[in-house]
mmCIF file of C-alpha atoms in Angstrom:
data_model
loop_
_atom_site.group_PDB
_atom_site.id
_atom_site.type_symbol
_atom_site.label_atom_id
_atom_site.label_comp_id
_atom_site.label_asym_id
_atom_site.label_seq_id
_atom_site.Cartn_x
_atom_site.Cartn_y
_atom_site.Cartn_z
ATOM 1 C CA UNK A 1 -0.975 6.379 25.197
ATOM 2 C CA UNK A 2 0.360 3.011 24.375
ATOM 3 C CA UNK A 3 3.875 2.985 21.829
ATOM 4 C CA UNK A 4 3.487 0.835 18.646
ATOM 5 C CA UNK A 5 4.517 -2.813 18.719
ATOM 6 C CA UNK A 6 6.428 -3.629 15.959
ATOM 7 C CA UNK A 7 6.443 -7.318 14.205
ATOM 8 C CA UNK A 8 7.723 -6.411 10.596
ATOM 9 C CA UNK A 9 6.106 -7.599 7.913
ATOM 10 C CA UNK A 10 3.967 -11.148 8.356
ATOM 11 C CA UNK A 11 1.983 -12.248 6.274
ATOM 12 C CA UNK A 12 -1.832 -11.629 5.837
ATOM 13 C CA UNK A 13 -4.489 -14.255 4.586
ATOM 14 C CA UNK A 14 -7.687 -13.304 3.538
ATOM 15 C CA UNK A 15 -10.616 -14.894 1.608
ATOM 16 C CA UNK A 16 -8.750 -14.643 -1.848
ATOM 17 C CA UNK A 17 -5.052 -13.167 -1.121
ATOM 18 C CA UNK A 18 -1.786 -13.871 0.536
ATOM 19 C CA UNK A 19 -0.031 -10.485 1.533
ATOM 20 C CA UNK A 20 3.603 -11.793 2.676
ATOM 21 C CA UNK A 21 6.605 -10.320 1.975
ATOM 22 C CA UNK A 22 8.271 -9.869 -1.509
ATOM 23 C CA UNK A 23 10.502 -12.998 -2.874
ATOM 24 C CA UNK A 24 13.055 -12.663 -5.774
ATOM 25 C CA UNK A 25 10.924 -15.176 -7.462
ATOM 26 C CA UNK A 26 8.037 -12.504 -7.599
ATOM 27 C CA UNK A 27 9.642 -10.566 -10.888
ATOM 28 C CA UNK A 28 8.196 -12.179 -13.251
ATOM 29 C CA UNK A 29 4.820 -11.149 -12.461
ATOM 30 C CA UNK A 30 6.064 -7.869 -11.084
ATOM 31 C CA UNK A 31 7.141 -7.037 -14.032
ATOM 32 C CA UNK A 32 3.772 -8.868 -16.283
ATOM 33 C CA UNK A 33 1.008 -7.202 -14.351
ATOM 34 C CA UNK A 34 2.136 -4.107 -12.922
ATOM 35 C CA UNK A 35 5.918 -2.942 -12.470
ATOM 36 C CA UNK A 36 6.618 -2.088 -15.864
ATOM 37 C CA UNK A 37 3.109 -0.587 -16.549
ATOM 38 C CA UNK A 38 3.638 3.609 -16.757
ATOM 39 C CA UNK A 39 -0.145 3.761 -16.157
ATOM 40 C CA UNK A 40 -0.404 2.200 -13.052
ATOM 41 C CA UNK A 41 3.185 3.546 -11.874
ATOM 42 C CA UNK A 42 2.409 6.827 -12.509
ATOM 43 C CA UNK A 43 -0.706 6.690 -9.960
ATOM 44 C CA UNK A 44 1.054 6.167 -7.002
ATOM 45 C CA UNK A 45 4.710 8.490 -8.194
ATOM 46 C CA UNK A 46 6.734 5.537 -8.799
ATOM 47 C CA UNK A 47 9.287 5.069 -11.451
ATOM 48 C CA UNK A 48 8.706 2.322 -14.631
ATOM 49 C CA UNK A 49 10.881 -0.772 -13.787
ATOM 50 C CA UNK A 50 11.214 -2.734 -17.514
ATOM 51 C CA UNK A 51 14.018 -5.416 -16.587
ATOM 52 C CA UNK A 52 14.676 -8.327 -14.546
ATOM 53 C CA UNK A 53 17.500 -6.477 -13.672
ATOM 54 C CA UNK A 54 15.993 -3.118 -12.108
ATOM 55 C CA UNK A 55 13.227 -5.179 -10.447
ATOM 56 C CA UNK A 56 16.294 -7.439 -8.721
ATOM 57 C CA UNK A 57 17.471 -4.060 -7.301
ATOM 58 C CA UNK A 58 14.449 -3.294 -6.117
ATOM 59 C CA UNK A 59 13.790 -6.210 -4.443
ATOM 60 C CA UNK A 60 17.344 -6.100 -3.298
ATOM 61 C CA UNK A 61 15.742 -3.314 -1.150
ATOM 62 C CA UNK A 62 12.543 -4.528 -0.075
ATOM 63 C CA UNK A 63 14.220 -7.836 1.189
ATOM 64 C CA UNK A 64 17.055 -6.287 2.978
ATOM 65 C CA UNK A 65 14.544 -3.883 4.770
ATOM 66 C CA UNK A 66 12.447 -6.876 6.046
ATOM 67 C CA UNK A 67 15.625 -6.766 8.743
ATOM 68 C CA UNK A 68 13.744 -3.992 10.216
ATOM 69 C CA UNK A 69 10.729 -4.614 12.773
ATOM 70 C CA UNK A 70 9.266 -1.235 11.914
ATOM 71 C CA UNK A 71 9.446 -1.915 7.979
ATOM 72 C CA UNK A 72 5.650 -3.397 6.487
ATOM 73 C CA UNK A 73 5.737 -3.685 2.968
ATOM 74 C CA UNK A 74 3.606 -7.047 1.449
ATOM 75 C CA UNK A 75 3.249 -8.298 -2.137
ATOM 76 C CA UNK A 76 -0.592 -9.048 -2.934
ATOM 77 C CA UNK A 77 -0.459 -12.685 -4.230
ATOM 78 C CA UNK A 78 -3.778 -14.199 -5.376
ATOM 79 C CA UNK A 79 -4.586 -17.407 -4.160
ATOM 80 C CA UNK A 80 -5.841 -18.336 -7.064
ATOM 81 C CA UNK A 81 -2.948 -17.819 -9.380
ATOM 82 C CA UNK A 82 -0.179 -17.186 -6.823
ATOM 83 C CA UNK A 83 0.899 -14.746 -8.554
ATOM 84 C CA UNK A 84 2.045 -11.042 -7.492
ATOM 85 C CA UNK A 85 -0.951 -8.563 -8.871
ATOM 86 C CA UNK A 86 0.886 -5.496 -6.523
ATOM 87 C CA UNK A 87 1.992 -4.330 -3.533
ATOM 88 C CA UNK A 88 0.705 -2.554 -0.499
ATOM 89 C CA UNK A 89 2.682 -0.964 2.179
ATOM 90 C CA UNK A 90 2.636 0.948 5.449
ATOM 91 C CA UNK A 91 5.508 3.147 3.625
ATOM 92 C CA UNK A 92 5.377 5.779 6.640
ATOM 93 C CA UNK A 93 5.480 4.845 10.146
ATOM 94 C CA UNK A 94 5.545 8.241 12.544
ATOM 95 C CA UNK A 95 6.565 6.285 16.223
ATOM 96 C CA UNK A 96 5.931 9.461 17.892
ATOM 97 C CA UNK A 97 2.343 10.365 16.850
ATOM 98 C CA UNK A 98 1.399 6.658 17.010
ATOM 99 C CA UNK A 99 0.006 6.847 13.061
ATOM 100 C CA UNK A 100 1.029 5.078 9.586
ATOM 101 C CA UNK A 101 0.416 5.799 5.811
ATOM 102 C CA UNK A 102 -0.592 3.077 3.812
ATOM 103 C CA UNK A 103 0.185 3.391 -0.070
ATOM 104 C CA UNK A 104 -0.453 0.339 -2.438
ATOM 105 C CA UNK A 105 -1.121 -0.504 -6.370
ATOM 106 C CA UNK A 106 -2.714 -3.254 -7.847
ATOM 107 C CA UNK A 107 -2.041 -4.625 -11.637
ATOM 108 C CA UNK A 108 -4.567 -2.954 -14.376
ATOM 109 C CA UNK A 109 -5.902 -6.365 -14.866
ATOM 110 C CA UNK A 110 -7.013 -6.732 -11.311
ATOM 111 C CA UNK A 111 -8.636 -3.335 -10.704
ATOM 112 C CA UNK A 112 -12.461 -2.697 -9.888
ATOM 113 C CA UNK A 113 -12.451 -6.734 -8.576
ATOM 114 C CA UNK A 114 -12.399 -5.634 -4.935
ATOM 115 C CA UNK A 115 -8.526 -6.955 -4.555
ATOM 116 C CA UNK A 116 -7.163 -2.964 -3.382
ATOM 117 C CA UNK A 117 -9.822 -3.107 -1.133
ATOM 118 C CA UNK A 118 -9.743 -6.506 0.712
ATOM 119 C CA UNK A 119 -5.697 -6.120 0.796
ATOM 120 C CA UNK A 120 -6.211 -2.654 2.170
ATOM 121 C CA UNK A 121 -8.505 -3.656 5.159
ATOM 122 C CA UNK A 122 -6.324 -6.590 6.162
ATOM 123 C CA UNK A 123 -3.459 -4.024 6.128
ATOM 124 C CA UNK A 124 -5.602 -1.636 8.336
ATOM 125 C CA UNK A 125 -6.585 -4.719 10.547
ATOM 126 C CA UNK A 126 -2.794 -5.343 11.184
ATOM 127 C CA UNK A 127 -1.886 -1.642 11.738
ATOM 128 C CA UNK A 128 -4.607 -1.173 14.510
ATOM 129 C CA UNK A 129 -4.416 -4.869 16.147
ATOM 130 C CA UNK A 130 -0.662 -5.716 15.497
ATOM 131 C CA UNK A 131 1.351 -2.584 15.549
ATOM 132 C CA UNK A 132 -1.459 -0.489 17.782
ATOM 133 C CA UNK A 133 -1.497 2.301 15.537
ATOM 134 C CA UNK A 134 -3.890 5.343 16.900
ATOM 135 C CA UNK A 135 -4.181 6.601 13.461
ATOM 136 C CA UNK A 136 -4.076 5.202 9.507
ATOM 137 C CA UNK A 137 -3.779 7.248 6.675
ATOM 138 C CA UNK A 138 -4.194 7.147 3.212
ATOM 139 C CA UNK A 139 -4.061 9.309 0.222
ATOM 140 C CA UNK A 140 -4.587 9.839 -3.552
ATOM 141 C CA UNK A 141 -3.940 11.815 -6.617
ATOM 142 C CA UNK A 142 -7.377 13.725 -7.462
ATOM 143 C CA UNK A 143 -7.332 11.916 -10.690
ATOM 144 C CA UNK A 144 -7.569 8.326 -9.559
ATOM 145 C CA UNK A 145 -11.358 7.820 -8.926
ATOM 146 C CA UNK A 146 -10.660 3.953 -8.785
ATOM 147 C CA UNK A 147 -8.634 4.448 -5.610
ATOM 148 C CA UNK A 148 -11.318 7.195 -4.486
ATOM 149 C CA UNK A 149 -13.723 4.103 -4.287
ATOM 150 C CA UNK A 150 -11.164 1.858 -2.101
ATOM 151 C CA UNK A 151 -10.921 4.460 0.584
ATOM 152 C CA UNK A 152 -13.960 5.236 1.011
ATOM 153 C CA UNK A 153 -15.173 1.260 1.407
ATOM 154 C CA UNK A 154 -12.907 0.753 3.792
ATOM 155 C CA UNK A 155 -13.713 3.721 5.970
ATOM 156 C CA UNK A 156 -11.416 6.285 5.532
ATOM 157 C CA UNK A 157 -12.735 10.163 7.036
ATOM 158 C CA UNK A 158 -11.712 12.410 4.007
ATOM 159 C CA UNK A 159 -9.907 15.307 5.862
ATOM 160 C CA UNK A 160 -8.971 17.765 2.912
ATOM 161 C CA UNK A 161 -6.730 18.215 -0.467
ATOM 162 C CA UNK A 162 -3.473 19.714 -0.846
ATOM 163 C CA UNK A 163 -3.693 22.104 -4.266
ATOM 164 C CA UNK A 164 -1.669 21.392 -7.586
ATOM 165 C CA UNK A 165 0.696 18.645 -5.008
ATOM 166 C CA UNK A 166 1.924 16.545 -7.621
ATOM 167 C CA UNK A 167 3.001 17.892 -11.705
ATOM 168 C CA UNK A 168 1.632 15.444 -14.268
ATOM 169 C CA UNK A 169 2.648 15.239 -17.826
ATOM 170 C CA UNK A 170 2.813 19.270 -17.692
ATOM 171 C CA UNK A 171 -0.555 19.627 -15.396
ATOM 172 C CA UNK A 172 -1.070 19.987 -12.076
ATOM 173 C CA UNK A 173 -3.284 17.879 -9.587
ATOM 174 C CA UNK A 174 -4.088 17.696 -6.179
ATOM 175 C CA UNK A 175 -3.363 14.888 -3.273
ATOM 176 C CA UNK A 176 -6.773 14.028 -0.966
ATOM 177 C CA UNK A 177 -5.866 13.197 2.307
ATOM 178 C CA UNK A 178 -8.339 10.216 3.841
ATOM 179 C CA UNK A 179 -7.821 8.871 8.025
ATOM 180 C CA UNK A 180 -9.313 6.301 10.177
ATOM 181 C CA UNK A 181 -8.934 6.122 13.763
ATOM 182 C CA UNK A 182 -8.695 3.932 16.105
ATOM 183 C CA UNK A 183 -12.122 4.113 17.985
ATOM 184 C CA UNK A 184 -13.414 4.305 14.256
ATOM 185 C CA UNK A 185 -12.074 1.324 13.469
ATOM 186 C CA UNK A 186 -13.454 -0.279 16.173
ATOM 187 C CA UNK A 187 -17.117 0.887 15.832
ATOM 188 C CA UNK A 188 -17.069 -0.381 12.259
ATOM 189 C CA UNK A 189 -15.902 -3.860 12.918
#
């Protein structure tokens, strides 16, 4: 069993996006397509971020953790527009059991165009070829069917659901839990 390599967070091209990490000069389209949207935040657990100033601290974070070789988080920039539609990350990196969790969120404007999903197998790519991960995974509230389609096109196993995980406005929902392997990986390259 090989241990992960670790390169931090470098940036990704693909045929319409720049993954790379996040810049200070990212808020303003943080905060326009998808920072400040309680939709889109409340998907993936995260708190609302409405000013210039919260998103500064929170990039305060991101950019200080980029110090750290084992730390992947990328903003998804558009070619196009070069603008910041969301994020993606590897936000948990287990060293010992060779495996990573990838969690990410695209702008409401952007969804159902194929962006989650092209970011999300670059950021597979990396973890197996970079970082020699063993094992990705991936998971989702039972409520978000557009994420439900992103896993499954980029080859995620489903493996099962943890019951009532998450409270939601007074209701509860469950978390689906998604892997790829390694050797999977490979065969579907």
């Amino acid at each position: 069993m090989d241990m992960l390599t670790h390169s931090g967070t470098q940036t990704i091209k693909t045929e319409r996006l720049i993954l790379r990490r996040f810049a200070y000069s990212d808020d303003d389209s943080m905060l326009k397509y998808w920072i400040s949207d309680p939709e889109i935040q409340s998907l993936y657990s995260e708190p609302v971020y409405t000013t210039k100033e919260e998103v500064k601290e929170l990039l305060d974070q991101y950019i200080f953790s980029y110090e750290k070789e084992n730390y992947y988080r990328w903003a998804i920039i558009t070619k196009e527009t070069n603008q910041c539609i969301g994020q993606i990350a590897y936000f948990l990196v287990d060293e010992k059991n060779n495996f990573a969790e990838i969690e990410y969120c695209i702008g409401a404007a952007f969804q159902c165009k194929g962006f989650a999903t092209e970011a999300t197998k670059a950021v597979i790519k990396y973890g197996f070829e970079n970082i020699n991960l063993h094992k990705v995974q991936i998971c989702t509230k039972t409520i978000n069917e557009p994420s439900k389609r992103v896993i499954e096109k980029c080859g995620f196993t489903y493996e099962g659901t943890l019951r009532d995980y998450f409270c939601v406005k007074d209701e509860y929902i469950g978390r689906l839990y998604y892997s790829i392997l390694e050797s999977e990986y490979q065969l579907q390259r």
